[in-house]
mmCIF file of C-alpha atoms in Angstrom:
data_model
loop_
_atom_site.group_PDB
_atom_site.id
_atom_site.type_symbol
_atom_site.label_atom_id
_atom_site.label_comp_id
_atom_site.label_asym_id
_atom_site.label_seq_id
_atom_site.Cartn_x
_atom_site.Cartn_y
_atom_site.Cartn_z
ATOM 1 C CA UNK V 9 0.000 0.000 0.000
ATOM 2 C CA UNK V 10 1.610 3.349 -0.760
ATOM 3 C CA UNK V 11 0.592 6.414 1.516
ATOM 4 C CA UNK V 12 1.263 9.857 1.189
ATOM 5 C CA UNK V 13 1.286 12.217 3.875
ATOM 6 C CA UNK V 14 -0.268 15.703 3.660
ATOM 7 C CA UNK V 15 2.810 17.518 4.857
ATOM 8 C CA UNK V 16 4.255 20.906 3.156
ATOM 9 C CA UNK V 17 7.539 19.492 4.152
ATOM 10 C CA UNK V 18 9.671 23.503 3.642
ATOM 11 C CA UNK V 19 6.983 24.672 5.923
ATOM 12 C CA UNK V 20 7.189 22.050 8.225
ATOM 13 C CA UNK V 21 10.930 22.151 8.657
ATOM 14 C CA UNK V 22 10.754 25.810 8.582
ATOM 15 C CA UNK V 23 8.297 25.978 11.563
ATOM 16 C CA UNK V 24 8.489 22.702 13.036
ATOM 17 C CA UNK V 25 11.099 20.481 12.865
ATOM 18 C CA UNK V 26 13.225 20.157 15.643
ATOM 19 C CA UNK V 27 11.842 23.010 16.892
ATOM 20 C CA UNK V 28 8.015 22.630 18.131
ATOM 21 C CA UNK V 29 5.339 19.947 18.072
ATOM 22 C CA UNK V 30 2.716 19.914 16.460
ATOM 23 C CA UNK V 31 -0.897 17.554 15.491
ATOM 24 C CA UNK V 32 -1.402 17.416 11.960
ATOM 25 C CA UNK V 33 -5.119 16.032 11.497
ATOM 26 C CA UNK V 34 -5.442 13.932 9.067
ATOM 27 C CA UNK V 35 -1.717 13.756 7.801
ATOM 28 C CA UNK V 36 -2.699 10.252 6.031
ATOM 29 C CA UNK V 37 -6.451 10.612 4.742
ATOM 30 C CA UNK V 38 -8.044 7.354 4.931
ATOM 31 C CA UNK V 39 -5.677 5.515 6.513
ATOM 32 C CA UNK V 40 -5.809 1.866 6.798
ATOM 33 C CA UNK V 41 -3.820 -0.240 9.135
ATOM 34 C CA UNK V 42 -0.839 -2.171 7.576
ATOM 35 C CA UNK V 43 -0.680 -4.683 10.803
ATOM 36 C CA UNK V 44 -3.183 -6.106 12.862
ATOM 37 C CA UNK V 45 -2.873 -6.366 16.426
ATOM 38 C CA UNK V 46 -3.077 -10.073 16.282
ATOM 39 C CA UNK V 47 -0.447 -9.791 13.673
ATOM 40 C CA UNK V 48 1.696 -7.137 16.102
ATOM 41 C CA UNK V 49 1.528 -10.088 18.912
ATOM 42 C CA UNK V 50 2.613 -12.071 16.784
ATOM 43 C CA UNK V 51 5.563 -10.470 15.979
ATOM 44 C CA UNK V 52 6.395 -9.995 19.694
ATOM 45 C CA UNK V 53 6.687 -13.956 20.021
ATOM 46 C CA UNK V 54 9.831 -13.994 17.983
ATOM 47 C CA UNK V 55 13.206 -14.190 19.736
ATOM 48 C CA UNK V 56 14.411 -12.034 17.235
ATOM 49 C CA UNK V 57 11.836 -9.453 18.030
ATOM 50 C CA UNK V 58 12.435 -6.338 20.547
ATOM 51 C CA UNK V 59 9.311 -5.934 22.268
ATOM 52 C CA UNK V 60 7.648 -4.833 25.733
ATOM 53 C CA UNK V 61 4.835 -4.945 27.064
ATOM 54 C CA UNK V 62 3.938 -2.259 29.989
ATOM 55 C CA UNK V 63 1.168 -2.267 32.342
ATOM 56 C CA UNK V 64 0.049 0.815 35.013
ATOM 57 C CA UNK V 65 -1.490 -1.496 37.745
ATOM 58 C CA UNK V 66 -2.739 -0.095 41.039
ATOM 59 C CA UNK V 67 -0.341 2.587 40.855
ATOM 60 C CA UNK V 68 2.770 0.684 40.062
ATOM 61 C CA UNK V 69 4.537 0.550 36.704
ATOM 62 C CA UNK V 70 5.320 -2.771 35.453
ATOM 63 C CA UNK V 71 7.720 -3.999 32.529
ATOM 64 C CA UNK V 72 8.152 -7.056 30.713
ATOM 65 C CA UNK V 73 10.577 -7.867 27.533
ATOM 66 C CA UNK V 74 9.656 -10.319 25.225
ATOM 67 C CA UNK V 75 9.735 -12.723 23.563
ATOM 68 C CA UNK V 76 6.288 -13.555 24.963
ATOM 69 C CA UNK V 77 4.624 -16.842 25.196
ATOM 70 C CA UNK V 78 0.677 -16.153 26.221
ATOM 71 C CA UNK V 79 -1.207 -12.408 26.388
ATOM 72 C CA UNK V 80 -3.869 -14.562 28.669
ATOM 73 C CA UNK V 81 -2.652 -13.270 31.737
ATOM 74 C CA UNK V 82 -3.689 -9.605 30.631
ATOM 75 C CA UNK V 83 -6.468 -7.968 31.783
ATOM 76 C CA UNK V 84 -8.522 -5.462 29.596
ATOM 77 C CA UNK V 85 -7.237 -2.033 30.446
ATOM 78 C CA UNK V 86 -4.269 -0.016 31.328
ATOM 79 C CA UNK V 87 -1.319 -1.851 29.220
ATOM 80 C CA UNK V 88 0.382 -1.792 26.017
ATOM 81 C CA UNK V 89 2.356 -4.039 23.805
ATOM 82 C CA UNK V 90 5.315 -1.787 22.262
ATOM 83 C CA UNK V 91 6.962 -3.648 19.503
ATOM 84 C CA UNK V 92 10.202 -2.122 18.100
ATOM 85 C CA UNK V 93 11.851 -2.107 13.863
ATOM 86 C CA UNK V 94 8.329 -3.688 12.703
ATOM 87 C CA UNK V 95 9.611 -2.616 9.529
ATOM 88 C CA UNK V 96 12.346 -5.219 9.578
ATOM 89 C CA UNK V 97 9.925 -7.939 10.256
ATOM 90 C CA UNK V 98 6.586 -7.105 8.356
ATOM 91 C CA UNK V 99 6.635 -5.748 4.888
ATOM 92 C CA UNK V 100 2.899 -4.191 4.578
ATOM 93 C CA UNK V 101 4.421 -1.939 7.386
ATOM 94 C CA UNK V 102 7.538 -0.492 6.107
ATOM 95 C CA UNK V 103 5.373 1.642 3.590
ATOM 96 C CA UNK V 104 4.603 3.732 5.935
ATOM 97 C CA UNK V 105 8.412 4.944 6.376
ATOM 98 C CA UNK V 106 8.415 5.803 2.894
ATOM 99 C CA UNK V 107 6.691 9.235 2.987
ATOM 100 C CA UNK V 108 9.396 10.234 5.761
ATOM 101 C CA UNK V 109 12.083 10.063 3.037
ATOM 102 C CA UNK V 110 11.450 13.646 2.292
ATOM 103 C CA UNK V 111 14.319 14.371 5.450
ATOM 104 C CA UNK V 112 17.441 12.605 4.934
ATOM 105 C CA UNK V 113 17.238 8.484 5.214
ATOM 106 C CA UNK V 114 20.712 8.805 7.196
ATOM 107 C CA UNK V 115 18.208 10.329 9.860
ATOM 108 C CA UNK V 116 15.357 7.851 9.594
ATOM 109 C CA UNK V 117 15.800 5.088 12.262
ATOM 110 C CA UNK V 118 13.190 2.617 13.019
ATOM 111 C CA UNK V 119 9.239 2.188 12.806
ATOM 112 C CA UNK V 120 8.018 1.297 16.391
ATOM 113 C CA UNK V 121 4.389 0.405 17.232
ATOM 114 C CA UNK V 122 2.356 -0.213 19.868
ATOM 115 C CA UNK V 123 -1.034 -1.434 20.244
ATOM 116 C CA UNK V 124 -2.876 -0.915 23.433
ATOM 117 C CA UNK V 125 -5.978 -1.226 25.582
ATOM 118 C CA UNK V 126 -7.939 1.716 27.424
ATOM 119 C CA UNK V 127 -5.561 3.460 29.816
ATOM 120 C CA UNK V 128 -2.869 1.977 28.232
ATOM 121 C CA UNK V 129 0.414 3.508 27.726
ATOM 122 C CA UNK V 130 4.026 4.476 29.244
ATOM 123 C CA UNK V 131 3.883 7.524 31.235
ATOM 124 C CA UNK V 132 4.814 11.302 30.899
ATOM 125 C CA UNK V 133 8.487 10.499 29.319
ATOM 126 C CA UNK V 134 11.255 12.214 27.627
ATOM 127 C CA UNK V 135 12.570 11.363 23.947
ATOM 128 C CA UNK V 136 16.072 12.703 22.378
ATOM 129 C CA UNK V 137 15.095 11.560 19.027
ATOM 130 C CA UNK V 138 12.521 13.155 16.631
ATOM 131 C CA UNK V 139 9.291 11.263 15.913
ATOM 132 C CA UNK V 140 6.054 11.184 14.180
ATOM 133 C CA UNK V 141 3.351 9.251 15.911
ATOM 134 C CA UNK V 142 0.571 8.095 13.179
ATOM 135 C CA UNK V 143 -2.330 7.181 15.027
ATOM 136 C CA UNK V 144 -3.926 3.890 13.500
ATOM 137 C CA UNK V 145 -7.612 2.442 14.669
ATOM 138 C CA UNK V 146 -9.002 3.339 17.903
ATOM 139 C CA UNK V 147 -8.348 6.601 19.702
ATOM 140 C CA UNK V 148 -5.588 7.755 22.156
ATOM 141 C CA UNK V 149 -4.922 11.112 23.981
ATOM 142 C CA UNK V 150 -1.819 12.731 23.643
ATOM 143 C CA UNK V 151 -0.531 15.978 25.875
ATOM 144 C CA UNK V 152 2.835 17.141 25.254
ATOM 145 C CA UNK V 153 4.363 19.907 27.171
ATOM 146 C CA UNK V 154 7.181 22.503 26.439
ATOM 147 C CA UNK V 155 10.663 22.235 26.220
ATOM 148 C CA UNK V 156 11.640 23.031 29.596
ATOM 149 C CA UNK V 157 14.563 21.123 31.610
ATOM 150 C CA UNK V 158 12.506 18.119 33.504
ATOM 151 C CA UNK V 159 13.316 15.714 36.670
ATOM 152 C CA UNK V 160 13.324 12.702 35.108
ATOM 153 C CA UNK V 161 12.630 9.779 38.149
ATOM 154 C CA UNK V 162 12.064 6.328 37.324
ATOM 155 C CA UNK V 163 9.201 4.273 39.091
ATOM 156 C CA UNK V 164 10.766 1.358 36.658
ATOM 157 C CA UNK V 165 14.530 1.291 35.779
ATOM 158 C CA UNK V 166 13.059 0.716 31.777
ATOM 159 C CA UNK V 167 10.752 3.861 31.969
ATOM 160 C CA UNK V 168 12.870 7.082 32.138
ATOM 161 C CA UNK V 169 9.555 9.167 32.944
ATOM 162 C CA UNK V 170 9.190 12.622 33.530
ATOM 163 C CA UNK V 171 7.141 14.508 36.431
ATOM 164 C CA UNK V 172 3.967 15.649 35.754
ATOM 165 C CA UNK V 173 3.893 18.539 32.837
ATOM 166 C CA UNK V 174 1.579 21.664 31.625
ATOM 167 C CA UNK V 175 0.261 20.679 28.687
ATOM 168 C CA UNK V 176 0.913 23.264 25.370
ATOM 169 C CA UNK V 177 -0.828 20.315 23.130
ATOM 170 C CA UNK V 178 -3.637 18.335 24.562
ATOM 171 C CA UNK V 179 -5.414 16.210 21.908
ATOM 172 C CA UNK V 180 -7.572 13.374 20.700
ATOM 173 C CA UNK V 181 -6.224 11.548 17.879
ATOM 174 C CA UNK V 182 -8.226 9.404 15.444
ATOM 175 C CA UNK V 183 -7.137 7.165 12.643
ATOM 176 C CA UNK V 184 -4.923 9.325 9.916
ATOM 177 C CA UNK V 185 -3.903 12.307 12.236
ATOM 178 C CA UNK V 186 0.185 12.518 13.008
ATOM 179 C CA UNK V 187 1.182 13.840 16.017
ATOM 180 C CA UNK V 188 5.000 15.894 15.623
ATOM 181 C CA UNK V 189 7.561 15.956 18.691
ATOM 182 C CA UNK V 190 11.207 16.864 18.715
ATOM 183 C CA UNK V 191 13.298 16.130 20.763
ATOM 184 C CA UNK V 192 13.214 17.205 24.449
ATOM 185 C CA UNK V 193 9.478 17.794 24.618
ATOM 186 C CA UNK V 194 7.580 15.751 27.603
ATOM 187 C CA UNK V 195 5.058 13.872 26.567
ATOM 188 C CA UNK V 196 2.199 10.792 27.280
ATOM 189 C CA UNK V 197 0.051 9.050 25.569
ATOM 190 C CA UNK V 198 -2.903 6.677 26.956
ATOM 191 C CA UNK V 199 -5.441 5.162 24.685
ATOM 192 C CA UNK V 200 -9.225 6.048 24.830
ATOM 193 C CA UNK V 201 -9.927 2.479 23.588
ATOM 194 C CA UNK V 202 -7.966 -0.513 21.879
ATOM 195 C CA UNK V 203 -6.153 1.313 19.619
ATOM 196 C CA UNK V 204 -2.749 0.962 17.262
ATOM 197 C CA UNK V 205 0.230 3.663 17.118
ATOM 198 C CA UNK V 206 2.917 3.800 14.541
ATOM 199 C CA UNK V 207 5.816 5.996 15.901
ATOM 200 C CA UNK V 208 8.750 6.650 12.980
ATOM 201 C CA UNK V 209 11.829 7.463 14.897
ATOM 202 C CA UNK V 210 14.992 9.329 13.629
ATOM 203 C CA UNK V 211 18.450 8.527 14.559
ATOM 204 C CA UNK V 212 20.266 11.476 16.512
ATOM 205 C CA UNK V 213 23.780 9.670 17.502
ATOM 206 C CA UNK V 214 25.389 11.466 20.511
ATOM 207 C CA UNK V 215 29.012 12.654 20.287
ATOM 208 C CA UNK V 216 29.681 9.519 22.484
ATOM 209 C CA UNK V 217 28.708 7.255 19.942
ATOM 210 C CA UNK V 218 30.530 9.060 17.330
ATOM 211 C CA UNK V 219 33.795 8.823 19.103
ATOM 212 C CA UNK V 220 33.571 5.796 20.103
ATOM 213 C CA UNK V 221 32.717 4.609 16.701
ATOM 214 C CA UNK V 222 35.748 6.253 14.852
ATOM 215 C CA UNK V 223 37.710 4.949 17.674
ATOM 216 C CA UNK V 224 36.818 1.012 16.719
ATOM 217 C CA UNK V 225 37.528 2.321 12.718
ATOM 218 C CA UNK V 226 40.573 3.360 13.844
ATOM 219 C CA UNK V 227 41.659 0.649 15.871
ATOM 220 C CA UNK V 228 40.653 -2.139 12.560
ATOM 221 C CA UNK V 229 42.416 -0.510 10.331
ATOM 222 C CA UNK V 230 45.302 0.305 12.523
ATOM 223 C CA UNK V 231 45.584 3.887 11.768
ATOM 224 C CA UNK V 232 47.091 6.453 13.811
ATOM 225 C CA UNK V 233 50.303 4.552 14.666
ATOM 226 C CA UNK V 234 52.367 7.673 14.730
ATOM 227 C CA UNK V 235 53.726 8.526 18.293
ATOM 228 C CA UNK V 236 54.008 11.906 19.541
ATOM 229 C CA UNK V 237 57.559 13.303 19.353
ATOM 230 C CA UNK V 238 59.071 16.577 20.350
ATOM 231 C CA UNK V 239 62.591 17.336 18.988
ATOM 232 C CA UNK V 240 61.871 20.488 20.872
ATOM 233 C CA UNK V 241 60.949 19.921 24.280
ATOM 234 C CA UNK V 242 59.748 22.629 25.905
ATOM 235 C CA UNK V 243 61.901 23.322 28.914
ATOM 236 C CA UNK V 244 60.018 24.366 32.254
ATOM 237 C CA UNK V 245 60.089 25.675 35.476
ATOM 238 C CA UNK V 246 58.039 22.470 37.551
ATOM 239 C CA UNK V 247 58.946 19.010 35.829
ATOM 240 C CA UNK V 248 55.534 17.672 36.368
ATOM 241 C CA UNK V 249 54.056 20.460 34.359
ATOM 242 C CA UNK V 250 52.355 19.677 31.279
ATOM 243 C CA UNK V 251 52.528 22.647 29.366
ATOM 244 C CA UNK V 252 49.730 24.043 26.868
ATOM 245 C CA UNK V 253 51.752 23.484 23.469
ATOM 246 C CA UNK V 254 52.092 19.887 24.564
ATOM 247 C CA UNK V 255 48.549 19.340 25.123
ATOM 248 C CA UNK V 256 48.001 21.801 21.751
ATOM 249 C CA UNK V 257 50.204 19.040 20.000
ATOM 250 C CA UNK V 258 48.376 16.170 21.385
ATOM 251 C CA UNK V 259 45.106 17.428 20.399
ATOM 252 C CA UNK V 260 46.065 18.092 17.290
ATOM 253 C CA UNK V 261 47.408 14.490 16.869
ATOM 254 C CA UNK V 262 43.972 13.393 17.881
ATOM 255 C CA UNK V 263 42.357 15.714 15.268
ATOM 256 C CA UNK V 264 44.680 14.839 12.220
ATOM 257 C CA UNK V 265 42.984 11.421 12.227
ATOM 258 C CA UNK V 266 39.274 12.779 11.965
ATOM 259 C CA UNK V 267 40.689 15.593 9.608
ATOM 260 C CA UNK V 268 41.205 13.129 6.936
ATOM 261 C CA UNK V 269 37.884 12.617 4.475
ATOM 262 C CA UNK V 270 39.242 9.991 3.174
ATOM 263 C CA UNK V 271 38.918 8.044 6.590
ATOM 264 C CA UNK V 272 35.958 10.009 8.110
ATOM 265 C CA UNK V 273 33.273 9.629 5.038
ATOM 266 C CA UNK V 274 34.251 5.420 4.943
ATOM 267 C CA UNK V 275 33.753 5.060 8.695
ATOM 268 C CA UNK V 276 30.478 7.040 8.946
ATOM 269 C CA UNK V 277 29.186 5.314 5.753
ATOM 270 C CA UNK V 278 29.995 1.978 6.997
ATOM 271 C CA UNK V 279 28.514 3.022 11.029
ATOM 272 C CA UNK V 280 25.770 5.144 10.088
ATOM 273 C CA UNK V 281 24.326 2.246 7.699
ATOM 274 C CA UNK V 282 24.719 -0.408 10.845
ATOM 275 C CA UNK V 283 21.104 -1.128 11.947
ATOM 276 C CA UNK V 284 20.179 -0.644 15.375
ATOM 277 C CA UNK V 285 18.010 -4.037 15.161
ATOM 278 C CA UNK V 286 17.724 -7.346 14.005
ATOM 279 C CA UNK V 287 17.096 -7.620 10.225
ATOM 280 C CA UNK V 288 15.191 -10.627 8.641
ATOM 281 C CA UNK V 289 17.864 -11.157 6.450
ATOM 282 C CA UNK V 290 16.955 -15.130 5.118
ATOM 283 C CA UNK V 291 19.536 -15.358 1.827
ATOM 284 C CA UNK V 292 18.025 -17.586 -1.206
ATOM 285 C CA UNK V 293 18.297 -21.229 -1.389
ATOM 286 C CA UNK V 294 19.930 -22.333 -3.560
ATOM 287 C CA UNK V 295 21.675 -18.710 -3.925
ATOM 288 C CA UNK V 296 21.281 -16.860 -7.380
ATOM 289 C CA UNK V 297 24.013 -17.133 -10.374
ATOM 290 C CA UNK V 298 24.635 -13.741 -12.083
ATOM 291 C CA UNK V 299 22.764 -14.891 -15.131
ATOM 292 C CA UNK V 300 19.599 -15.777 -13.147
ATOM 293 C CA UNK V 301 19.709 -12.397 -11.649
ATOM 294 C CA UNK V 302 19.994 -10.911 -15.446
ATOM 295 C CA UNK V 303 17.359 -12.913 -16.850
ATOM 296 C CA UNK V 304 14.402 -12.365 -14.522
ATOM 297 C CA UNK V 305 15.490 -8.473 -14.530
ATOM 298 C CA UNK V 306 15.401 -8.677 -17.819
ATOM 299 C CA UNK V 307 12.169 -10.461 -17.897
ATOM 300 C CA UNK V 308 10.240 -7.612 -15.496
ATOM 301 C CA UNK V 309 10.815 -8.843 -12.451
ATOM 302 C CA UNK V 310 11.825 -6.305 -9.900
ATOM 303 C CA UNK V 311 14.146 -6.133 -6.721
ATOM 304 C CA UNK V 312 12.665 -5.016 -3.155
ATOM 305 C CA UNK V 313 14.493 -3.799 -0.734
ATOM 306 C CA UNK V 314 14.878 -5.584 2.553
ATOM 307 C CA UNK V 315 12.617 -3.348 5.375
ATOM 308 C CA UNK V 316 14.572 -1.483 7.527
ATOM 309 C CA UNK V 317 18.234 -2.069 5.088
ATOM 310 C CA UNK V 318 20.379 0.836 5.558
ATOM 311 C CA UNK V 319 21.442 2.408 1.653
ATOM 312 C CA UNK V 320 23.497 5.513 1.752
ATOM 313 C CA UNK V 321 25.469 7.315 -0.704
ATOM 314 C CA UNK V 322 28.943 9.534 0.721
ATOM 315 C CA UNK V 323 29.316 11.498 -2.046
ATOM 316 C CA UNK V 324 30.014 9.386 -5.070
ATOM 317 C CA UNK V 325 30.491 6.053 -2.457
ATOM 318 C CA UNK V 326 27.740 4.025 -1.599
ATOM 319 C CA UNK V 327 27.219 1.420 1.582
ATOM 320 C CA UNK V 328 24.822 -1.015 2.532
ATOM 321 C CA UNK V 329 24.420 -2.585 6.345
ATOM 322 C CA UNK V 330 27.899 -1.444 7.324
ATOM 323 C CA UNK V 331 29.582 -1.845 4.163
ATOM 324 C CA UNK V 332 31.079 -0.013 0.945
ATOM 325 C CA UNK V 333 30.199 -1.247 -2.198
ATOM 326 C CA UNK V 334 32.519 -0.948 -4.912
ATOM 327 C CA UNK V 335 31.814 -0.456 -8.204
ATOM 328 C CA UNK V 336 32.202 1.761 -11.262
ATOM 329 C CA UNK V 337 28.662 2.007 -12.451
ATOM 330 C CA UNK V 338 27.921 5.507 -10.343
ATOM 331 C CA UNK V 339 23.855 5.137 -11.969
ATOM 332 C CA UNK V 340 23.528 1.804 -10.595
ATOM 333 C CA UNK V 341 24.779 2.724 -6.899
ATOM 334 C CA UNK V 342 22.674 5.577 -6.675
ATOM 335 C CA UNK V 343 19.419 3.199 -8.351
ATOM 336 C CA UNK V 344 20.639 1.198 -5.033
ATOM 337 C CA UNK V 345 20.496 3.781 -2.978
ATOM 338 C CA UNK V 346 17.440 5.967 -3.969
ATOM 339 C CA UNK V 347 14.902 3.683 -5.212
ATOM 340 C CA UNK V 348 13.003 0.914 -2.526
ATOM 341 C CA UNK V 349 11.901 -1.156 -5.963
ATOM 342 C CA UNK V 350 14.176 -1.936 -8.628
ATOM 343 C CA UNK V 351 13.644 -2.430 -12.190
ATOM 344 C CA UNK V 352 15.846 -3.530 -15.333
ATOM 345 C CA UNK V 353 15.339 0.186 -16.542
ATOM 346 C CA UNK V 354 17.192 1.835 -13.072
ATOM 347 C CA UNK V 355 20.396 -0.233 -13.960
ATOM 348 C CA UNK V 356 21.294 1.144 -17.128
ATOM 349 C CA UNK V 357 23.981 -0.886 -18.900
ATOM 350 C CA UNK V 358 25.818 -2.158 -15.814
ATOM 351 C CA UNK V 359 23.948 -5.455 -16.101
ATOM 352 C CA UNK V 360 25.904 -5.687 -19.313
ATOM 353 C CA UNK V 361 29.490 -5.937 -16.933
ATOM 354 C CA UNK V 362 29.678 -9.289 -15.439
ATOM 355 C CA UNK V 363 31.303 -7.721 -12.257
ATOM 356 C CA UNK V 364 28.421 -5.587 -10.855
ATOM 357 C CA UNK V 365 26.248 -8.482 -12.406
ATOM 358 C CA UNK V 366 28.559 -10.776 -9.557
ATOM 359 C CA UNK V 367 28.020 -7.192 -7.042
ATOM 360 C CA UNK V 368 24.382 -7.455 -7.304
ATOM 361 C CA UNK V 369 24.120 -11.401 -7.439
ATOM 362 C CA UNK V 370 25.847 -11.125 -3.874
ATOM 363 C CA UNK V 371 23.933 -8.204 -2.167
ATOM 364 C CA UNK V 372 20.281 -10.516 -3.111
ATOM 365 C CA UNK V 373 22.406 -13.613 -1.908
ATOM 366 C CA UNK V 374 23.009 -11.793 0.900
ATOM 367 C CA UNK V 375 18.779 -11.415 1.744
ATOM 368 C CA UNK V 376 19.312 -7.428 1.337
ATOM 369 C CA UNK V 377 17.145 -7.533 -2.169
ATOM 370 C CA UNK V 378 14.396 -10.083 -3.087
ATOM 371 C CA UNK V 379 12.537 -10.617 -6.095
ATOM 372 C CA UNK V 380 9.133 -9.041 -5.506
ATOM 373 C CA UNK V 381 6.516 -11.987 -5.286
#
């Protein structure tokens, strides 16, 4: 199912984005729910699966990870099943991150959703991550306050909630409407009635992760092997001193490595295309020759990307789940990395070189493209 969100995305980022919530009613007119929540339980039976389930029972907070077994023991209000990268796992779903592609897919993380009873939900809570809450069947109350610096306390170690908050949005959502938060905003949720959320979140990596990233880059490829030296010692008055052009010239040490492009666009292509979550990767069997892959392409069949595969392009480079591929067909990358669906036509003539032919015939032996049923 395709759908197309009624978003004037300049004006949104303009006014909005990262910058103040906001409900957009009916963002997705007649929307129609790509899961069911039989289907959503489902899911959350899978080992692979990251899901919760969170209950608000006479007073206390309550938290269970799944994989589940039975939902028998569950009563008929005030919980919620919260079931995380859906779009890994169930195809019909993934459409809806599609229409999000108007901001950067480096940004675009995960599709979350939840599915809960009345009263159900997870508290007045803080996100640092930007998301867009679709609200599916059923209805569900949403208050978000402003940005203000909040005491977060935590009546469960998994739910880093906030205290109690004025509200500058307080509103009943029904099926189609999109609800807007950026990070830093408190907010809560709690459903009016069984009802289904779909929450696409965007990636926002912390300077912590970045270091630490480059650091493991670094330390594979064995860079930055040069020691410090100083021909010129600084002489001084206290030996234990460490003066400030030492610690200039050990900075700067530090710095040369990141200063290098070279270096810095292959390690954020490769970590910024690592998913977060489990992907249902499940390669062919038996695994596709390069001429198979050429005839049915040639024949109309199409490629579909795996849900939730990271494709990005560095500026002529592109990499997929963590990797670079190389090739010199620059129209086929970037048909790789812009296009969800693939067709003989978005190739060009590389499926005329045997060597992206052998590229390609990997990457779908890998599970990251399958032929569309």
């Amino acid at each position: 199912m395709d759908y197309h969100v009624e978003i004037n995305w300049p004006d949104f980022i303009e006014r909005y984005w990262q910058k103040r919530p906001v409900v957009l009613k009916r963002g997705i007119k007649n929307f129609i729910d790509p899961i069911s929540p039989d289907e959503l339980a489902g899911l959350a039976m899978e080992n692979e699966v990251d899901s919760r389930l969170v209950s608000h029972l006479d007073g206390k907070w309550q938290v269970s990870h799944g994989p589940f077994e039975s939902y028998d023991h569950l009563g008929e209000n005030d919980w919620s099943l919260l079931v995380q990268a859906v779009d890994h796992w169930h195809e019909p779903t993934a459409a809806l991150m599609r229409p999000f592609r108007a901001l950067p897919d480096w940004r675009i993380d995960d599709l979350m959703i939840s599915f809960s009873v009345p009263g159900g939900g997870v508290g007045p809570h803080l996100d640092q991550y930007d998301v867009f809450i679709i609200q599916g069947a059923g209805r569900r109350r949403w208050r978000v306050g402003e940005k203000t610096p909040m005491k977060q306390h935590c009546p469960h170690p998994d739910l880093l909630q906030v205290d109690p908050f004025d509200a500058i949005i307080d509103e009943e959502m029904e099926p189609g409407d999109i609800l807007y938060i950026p990070p830093g905003f408190p907010h809560e949720g709690y459903s009016l009635e069984n009802s289904l959320n779909y929450s696409v979140g965007f990636r926002a990596p912390s300077g912590r992760e970045l270091i630490s990233g480059f650091a493991d880059y670094v330390l594979q490829r064995e860079l930055g092997g040069q020691r410090y030296s100083d021909p010129d010692v600084p002489l001084r008055a206290q030996p234990a001193d460490i003066v400030p052009a030492e610690l200039d010239k050990l900075r700067d040490m530090m710095l040369e490595l990141i200063d290098q492009p070279e270096h810095f666009n292959a390690w954020f292509g490769e970590f910024i295309t690592q998913s977060r979550h489990e992907l249902d990767v499940a390669p062919p069997e038996p695994p596709y020759q390069p001429d198979e892959i050429y005839d049915a392409l040639k024949q109309g069949d199409k490629l579909v990307r795996l849900g939730g595969l990271r494709v990005l392009r560095i500026g002529e480079e592109v990499f997929v789940n963590g990797e670079k591929i190389d090739s010199p067909h620059r129209p086929a990358l970037n048909a790789l990395a812009n296009h969800v669906v693939l067709s003989d036509a978005l190739f060009a003539d590389a499926l005329e070189d045997p060597s992206f032919l052998a590229t390609l015939a990997a990457l779908v032996n890998s599970g990251y493209w399958y032929f569309e049923d």
